Coordinates of C-alpha atoms and ligand atoms in Angstrom, one line a residue:
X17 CA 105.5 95.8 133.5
X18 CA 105.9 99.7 133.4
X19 CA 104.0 102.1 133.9
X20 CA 103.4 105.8 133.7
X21 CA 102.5 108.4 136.9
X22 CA 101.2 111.5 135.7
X23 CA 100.1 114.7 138.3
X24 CA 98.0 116.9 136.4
X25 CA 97.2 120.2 136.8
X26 CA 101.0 121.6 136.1
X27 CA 101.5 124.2 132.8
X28 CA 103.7 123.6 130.1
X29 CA 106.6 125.9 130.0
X30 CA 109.8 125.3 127.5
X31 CA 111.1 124.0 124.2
X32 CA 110.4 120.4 123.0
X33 CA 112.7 119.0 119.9
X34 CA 110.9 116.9 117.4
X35 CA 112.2 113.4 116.6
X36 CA 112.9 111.8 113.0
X37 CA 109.7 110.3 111.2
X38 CA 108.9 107.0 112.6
X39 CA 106.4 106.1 109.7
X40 CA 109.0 107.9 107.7
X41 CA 112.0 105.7 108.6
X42 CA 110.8 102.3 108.9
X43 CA 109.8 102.1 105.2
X44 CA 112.9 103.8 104.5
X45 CA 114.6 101.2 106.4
X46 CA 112.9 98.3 104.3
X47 CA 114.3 100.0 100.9
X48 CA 117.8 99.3 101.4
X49 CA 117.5 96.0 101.4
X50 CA 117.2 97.6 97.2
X51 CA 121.0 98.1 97.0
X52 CA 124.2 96.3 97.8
X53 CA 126.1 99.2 99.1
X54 CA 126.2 100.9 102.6
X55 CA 123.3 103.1 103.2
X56 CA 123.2 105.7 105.9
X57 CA 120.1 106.9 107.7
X58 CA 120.3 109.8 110.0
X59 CA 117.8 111.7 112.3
X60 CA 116.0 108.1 113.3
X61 CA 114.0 108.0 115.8
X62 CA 115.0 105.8 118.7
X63 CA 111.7 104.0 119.6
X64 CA 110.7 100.3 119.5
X65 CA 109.5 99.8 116.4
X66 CA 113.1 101.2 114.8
X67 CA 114.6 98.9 116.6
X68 CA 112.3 95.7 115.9
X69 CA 113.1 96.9 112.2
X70 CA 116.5 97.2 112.3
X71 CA 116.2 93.5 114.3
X72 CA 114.4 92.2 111.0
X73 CA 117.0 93.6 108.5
X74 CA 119.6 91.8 110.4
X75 CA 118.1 88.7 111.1
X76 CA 117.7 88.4 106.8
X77 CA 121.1 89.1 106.6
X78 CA 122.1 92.6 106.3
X79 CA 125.0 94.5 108.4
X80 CA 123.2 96.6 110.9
X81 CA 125.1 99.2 113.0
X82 CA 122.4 101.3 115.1
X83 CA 124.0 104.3 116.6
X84 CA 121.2 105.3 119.4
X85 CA 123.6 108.1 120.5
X86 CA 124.0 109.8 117.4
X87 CA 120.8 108.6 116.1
X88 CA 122.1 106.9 112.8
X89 CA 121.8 103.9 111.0
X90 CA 124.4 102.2 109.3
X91 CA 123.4 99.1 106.5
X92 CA 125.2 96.7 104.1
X93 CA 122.9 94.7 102.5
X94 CA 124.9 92.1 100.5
X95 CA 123.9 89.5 98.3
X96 CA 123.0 87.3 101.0
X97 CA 119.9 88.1 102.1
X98 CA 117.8 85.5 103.6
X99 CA 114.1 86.6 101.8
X100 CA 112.5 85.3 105.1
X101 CA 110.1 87.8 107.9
X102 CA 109.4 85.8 111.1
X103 CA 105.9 86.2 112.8
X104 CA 107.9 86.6 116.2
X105 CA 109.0 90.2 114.4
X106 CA 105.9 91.0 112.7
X107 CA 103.7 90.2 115.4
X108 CA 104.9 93.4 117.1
X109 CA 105.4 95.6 113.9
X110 CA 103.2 95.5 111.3
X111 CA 105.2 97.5 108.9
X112 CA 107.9 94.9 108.9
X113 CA 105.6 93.7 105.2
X114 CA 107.3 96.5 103.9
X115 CA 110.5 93.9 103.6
X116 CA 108.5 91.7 100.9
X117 CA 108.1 94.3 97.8
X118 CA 112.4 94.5 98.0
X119 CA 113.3 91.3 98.9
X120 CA 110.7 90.0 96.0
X121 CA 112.1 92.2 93.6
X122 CA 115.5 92.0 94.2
X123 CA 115.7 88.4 95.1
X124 CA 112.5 86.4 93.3
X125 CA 111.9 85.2 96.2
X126 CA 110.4 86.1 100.0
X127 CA 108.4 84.2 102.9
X128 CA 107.2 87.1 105.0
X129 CA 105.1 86.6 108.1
X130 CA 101.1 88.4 107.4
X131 CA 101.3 91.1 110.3
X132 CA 99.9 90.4 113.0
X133 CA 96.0 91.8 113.7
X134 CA 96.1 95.7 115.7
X135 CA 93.5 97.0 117.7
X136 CA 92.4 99.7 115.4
X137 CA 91.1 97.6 112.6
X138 CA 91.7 94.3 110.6
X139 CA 94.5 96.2 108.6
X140 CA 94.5 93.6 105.6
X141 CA 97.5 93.7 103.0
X142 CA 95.3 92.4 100.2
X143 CA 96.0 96.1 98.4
X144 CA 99.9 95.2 98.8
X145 CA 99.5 91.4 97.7
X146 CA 96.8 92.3 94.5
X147 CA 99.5 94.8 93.0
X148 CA 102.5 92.6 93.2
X149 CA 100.6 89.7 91.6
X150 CA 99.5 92.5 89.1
X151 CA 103.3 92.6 88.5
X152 CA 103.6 88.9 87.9
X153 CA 104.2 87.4 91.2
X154 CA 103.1 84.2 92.5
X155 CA 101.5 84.4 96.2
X156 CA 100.3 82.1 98.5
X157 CA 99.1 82.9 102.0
X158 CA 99.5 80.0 103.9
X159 CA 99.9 78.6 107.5
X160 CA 100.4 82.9 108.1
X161 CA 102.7 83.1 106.1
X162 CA 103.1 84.7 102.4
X163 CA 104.8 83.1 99.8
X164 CA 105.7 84.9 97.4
X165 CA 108.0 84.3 94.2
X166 CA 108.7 85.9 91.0
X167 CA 111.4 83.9 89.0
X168 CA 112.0 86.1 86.1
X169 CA 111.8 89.0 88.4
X170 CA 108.5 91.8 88.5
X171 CA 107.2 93.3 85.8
X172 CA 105.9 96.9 85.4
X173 CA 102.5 97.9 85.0
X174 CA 99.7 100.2 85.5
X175 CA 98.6 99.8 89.0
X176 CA 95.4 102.0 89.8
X177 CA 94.8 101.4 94.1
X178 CA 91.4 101.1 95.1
X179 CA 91.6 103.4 98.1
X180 CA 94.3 105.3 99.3
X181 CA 96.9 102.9 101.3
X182 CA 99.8 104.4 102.7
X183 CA 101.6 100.8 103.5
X184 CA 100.8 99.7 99.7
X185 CA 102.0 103.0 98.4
X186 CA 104.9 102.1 100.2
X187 CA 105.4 98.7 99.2
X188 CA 104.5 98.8 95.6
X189 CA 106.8 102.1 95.1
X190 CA 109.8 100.4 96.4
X191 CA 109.1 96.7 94.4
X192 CA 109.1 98.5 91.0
X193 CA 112.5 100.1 91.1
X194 CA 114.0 97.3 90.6
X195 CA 110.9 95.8 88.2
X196 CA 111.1 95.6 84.5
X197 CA 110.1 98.7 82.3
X198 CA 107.6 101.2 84.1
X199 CA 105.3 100.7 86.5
X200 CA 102.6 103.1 86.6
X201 CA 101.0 103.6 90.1
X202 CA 97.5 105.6 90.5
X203 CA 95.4 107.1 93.9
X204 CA 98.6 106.4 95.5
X205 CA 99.1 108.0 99.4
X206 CA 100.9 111.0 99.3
X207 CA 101.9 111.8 103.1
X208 CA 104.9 113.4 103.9
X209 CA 106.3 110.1 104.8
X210 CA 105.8 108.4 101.2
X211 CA 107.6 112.1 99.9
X212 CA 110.8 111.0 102.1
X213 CA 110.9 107.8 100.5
X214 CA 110.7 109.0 97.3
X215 CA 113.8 111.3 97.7
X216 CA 115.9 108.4 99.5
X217 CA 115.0 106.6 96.7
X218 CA 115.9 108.6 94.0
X219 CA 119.4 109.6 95.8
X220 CA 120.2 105.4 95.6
X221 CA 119.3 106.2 91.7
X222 CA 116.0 104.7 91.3
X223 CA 114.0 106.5 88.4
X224 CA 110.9 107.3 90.1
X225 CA 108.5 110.7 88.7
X226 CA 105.8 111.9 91.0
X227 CA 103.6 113.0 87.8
X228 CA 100.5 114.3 89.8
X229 CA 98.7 114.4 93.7
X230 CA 98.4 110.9 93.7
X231 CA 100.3 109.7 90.6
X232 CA 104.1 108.3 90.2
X233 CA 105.6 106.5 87.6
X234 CA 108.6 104.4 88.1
X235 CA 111.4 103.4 85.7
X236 CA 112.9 100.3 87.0
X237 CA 116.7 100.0 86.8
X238 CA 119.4 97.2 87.4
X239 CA 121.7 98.5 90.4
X240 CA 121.8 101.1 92.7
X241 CA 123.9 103.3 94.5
X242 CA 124.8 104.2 98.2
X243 CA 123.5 107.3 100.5
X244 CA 123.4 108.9 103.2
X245 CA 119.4 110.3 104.3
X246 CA 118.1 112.6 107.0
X247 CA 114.8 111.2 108.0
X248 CA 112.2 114.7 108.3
X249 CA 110.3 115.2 111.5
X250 CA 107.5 113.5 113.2
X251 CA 104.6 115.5 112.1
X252 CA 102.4 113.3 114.6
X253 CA 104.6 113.6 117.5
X254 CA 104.8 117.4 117.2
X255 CA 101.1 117.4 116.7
X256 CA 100.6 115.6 119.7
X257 CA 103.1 118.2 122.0
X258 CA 100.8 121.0 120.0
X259 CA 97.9 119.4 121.6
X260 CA 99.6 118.7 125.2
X261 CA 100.6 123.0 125.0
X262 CA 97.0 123.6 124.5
X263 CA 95.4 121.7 126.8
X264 CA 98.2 122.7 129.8
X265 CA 97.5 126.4 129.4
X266 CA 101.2 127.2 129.0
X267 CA 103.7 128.2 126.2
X268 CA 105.7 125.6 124.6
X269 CA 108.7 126.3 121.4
X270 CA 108.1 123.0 119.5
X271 CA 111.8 122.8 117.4
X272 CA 113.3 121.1 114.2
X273 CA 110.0 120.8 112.1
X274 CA 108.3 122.4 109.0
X275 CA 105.2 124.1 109.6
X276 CA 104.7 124.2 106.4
X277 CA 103.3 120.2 106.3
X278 CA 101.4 120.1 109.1
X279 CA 99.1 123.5 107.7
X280 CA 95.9 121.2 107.7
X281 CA 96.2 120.7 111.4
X282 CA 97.4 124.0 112.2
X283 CA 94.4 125.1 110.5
X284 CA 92.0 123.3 112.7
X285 CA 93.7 123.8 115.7
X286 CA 93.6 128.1 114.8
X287 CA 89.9 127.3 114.1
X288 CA 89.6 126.0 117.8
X289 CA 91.4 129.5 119.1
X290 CA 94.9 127.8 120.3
X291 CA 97.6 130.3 119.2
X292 CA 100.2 128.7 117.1
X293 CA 103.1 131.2 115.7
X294 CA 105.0 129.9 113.0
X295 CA 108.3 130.4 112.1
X296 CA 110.2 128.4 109.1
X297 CA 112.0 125.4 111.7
X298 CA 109.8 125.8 114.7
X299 CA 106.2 126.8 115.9
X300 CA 105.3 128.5 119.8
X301 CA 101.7 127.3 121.3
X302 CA 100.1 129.1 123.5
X303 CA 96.1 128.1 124.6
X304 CA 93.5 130.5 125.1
X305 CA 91.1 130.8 127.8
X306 CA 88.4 129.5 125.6
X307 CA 89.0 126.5 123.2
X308 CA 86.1 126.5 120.7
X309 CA 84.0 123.2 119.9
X310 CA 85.1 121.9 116.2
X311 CA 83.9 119.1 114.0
X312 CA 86.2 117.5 112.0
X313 CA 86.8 113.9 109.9
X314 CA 90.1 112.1 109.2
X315 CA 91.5 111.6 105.7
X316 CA 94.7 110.9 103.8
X317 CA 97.2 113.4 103.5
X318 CA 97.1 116.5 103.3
X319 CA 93.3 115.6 105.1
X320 CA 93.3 115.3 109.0
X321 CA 95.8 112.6 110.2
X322 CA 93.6 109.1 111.7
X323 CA 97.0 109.4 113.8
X324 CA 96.2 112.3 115.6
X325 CA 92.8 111.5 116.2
X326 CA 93.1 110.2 119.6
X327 CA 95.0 113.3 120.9
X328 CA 92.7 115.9 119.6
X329 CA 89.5 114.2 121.2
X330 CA 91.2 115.3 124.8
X331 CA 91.4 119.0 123.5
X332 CA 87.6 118.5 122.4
X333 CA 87.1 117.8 126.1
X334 CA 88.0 121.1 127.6
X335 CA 86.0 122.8 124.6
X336 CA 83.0 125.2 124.4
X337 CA 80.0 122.9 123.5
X338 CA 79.9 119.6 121.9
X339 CA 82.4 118.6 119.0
X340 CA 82.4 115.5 116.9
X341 CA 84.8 113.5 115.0
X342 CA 84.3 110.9 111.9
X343 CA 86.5 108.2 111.8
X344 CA 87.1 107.6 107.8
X345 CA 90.5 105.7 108.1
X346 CA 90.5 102.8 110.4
X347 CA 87.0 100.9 111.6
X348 CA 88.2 100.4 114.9
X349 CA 89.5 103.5 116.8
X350 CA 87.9 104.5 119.2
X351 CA 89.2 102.2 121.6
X352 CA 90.9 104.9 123.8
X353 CA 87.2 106.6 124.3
X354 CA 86.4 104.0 127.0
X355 CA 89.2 105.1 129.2
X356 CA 88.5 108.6 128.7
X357 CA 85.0 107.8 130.1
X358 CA 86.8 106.4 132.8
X359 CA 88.7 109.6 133.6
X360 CA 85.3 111.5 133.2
X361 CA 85.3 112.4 129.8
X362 CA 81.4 112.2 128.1
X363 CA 82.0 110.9 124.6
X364 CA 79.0 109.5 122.7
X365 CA 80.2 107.0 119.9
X366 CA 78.0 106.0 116.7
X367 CA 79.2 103.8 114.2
X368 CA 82.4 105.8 113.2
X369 CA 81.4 109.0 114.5
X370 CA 82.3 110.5 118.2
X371 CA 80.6 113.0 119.4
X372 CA 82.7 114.9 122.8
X373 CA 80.9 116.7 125.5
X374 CA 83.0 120.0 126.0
X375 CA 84.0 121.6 129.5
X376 CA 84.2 118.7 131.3
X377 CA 86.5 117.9 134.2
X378 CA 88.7 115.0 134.0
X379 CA 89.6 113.1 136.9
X380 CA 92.7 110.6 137.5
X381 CA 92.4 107.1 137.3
X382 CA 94.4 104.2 136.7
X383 CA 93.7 103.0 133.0
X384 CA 95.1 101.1 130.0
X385 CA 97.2 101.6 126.9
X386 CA 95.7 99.9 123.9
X387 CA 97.7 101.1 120.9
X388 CA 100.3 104.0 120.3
X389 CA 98.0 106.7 119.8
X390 CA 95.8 105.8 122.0
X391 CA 98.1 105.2 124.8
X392 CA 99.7 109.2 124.2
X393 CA 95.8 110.3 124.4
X394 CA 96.0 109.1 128.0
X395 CA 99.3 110.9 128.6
X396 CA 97.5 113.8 127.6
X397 CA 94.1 113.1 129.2
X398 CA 96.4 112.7 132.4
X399 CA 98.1 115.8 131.9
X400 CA 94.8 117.9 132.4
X401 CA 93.1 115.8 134.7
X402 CA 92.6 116.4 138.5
X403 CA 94.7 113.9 141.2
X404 CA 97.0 111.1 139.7
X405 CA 96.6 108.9 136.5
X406 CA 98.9 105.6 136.0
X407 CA 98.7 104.5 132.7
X408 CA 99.5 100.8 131.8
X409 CA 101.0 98.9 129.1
X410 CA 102.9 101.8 128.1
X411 CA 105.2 99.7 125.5
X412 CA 102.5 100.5 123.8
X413 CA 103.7 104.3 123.9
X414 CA 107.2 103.4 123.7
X415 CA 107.1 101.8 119.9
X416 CA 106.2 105.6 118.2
X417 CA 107.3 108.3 121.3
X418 CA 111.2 109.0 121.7
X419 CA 111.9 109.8 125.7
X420 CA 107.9 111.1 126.1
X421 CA 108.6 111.9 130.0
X422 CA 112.0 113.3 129.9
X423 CA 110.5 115.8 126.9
X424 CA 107.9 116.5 128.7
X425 CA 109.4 116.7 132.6
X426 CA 112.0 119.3 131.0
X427 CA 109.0 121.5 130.2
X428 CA 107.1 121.7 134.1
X429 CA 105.1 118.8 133.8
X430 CA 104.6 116.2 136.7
X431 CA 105.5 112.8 134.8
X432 CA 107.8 109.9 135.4
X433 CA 108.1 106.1 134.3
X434 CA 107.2 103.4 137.3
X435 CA 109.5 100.1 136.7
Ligands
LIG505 C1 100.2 103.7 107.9 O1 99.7 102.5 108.2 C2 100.8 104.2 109.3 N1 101.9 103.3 109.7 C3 99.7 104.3 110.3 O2 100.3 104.8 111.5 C4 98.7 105.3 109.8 O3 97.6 105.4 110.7 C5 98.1 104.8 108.4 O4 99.2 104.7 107.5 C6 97.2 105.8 107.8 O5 97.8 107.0 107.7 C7 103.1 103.4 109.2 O6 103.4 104.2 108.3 C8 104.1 102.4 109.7 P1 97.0 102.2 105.3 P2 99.2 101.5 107.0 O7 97.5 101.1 104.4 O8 100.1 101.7 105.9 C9 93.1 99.7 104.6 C10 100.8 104.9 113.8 O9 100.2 105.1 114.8 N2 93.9 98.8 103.9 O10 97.1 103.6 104.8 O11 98.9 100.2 107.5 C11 93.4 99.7 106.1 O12 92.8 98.6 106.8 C12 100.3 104.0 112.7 O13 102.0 105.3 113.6 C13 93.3 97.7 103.2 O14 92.1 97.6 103.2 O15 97.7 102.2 106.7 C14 92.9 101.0 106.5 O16 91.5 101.0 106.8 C15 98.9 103.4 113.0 N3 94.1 96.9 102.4 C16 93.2 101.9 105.3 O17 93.3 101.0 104.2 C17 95.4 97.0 102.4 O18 96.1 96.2 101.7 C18 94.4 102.8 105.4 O19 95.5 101.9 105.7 C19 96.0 98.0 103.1 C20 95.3 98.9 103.8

């Protein structure tokens, strides 16, 4: 099993280049399963999760060339499709459910494994199931499995989403480009993630109109086309190397993003006195000698990001007095604040609020990845703490971060991978 060895106490110095949008590619990656011609996806990011989905597309049938060098993907998805998801794929990637709204509306038919449970919460997909039996599917859950069919294909509707669900966004969006007449879809996510979907979409010709914050209307047509798609940036990764330049006291160039989407957290982290200069492609962080005590909550885009959560309680460690946060997204995430503790870190927890203890040394220890973002809170923990830290489980880590220690040994810091 691997594991990371972090020595603290070094400064970041250097230039760190963002990765392609994991949470922007994988649903990417379930669309083309929409059309019969080649597809091709650049800018991917070459982490686990990709990888798992790229292992699903092929396993239903679809000609897969990954291209880890270049960072490209290459798809055919021909008429023969299987329209079945394993559990053994699932079971590590829950976002593989994004096959079942394009393999039910372009085949009639799918059998997709229910992803498997996460530590952060229960994560239903009763959102995703409700809207395509809204559309005139039949679905039955059984033996953890979905079975879902729609023979004379899905039909459009109005669709109004109960709370905000990026997945069944996701889902929905792609099932009614190829459903009859419009679909209408209300209180729909709107994270930058969903916005690259909706222009790879529209370049393989699907009629889709984003007609408001968190409205989109979708004209569904019979065939579409081929394309080729840059995925953007990883807004979460280069949030979390914002964080790692703030807490290390040094100056790191953070390339190959758009300041522009990430304003709400740039926001925040200005309000907490780290110096961020912007320029149109890349950002330069610098920390100050005082980091100032914040209180914030997460909430869908263009809100706080649940995903960055994790990483910012850290900062909140080294700050002036005692910050809180308010979990709003996911009802179980806070499992990272018991190995914090560990590390020294005085976090108070209530129901869905944390409440951090500022200025407070953190020490090494060895401790345990739990889930992504909790795992590069460690990392980051580790990075300020006193003596050594070995983190554990770090596949974890490797499903969402793209070569974390080479990005971050080629900027000063003392971190490398135990196999
Ligand atoms: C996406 O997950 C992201 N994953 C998550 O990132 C991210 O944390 C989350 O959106 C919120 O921004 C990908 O894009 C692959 P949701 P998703 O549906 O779609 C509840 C990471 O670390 N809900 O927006 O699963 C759900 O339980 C991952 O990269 C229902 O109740 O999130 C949660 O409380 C972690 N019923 C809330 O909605 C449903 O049918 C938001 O979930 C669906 C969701």
């Amino acid at each position: 099993m691997e594991k990371l060895e972090i020595t603290g106490g070094k400064r970041i110095f250097g230039t760190i280049k963002i990765s392609g949008s994991k949470n922007a590619t994988l649903p990417i990656l379930a669309a083309t399963i929409l059309t019969n011609k080649k597809t091709i996806i650049k800018n991917i990011p070459i982490v686990r999760d990709v990888e798992t989905m790229a292992t699903l597309l092929s396993t239903i049938g679809s000609s897969v060339k990954l291209n880890k060098i270049k960072k490209k993907i290459e798809i055919i998805n021909n008429n023969s499709l299987k329209t079945f998801a394993s559990y053994n794929l699932l079971k590590t990637m829950r976002a593989g459910v994004l096959v079942l709204g394009p393999l039910l509306a372009k085949y009639g038919t799918a059998k997709v494994s229910l992803p498997g449970g996460c530590s952060i919460g229960s994560r239903p997909i009763n959102l995703h199931l409700n809207a395509l039996e809204k559309m005139g599917a039949d679905i039955k859950v059984k033996n953890g499995y979905i079975k879902a069919s729609a023979k004379k294909g899905l039909k459009g509707c109005l669709i109004r989403f109960p709370k905000i669900s990026v997945g069944a966004t996701e889902n929905i969006l792609i099932a009614a480009c190829l459903a009859k007449g419009k679909t209408k879809l209300r209180n729909c996510a709107s994270e930058p993630e969903v916005q690259d979907l909706i222009v790879f979409l529209k370049k393989l010709g699907c009629r889709i109109n984003k007609i408001g914050k968190r409205s989109i209307d979708i004209l569904g047509v019979e065939k579409l086309k081929s394309t080729v798609h840059k995925v953007i940036f990883d807004r979460i990764e280069a949030g979390t190397y914002i964080i790692a330049a703030a807490l290390t006291n040094g100056r790191l160039k953070i390339t190959n993003i758009n300041p522009k989407i990430m304003s709400t957290e740039i926001k925040l982290l200005n309000k907490m006195k780290i110096n961020i200069i912007k320029r149109k492609k890349y950002i330069i962080v610098s920390s100050p000698k005082k980091i100032k005590k914040i209180n914030i909550e997460t909430k869908p885009y263009p809100g706080f990001p649940t995903d960055l959560q994790a990483q910012i309680m850290v900062l909140m460690t080294k700050g002036e007095g005692i910050s809180t946060i308010k979990e709003n997204i996911f009802e179980n995430r806070f499992m990272h604040v018991s190995e914090l503790r560990r590390m020294g870190a005085h976090i108070e927890i209530l129901g869905n609020k944390a409440k951090i203890y500022g200025k407070k040394k953190l020490n090494g220890a060895e401790v345990m990845a739990t889930d992504l973002r909790a795992s590069v809170c460690l990392v980051l923990a580790g990075l300020v703490a006193k003596e050594k830290t070995i983190i554990n489980r770090i596949y974890h880590l490797d499903r969402g971060y793209e070569k974390i220690e080479k990005k971050l040994s080629n900027c000063g810091l003392k971190i490398k991978r135990l196999t």
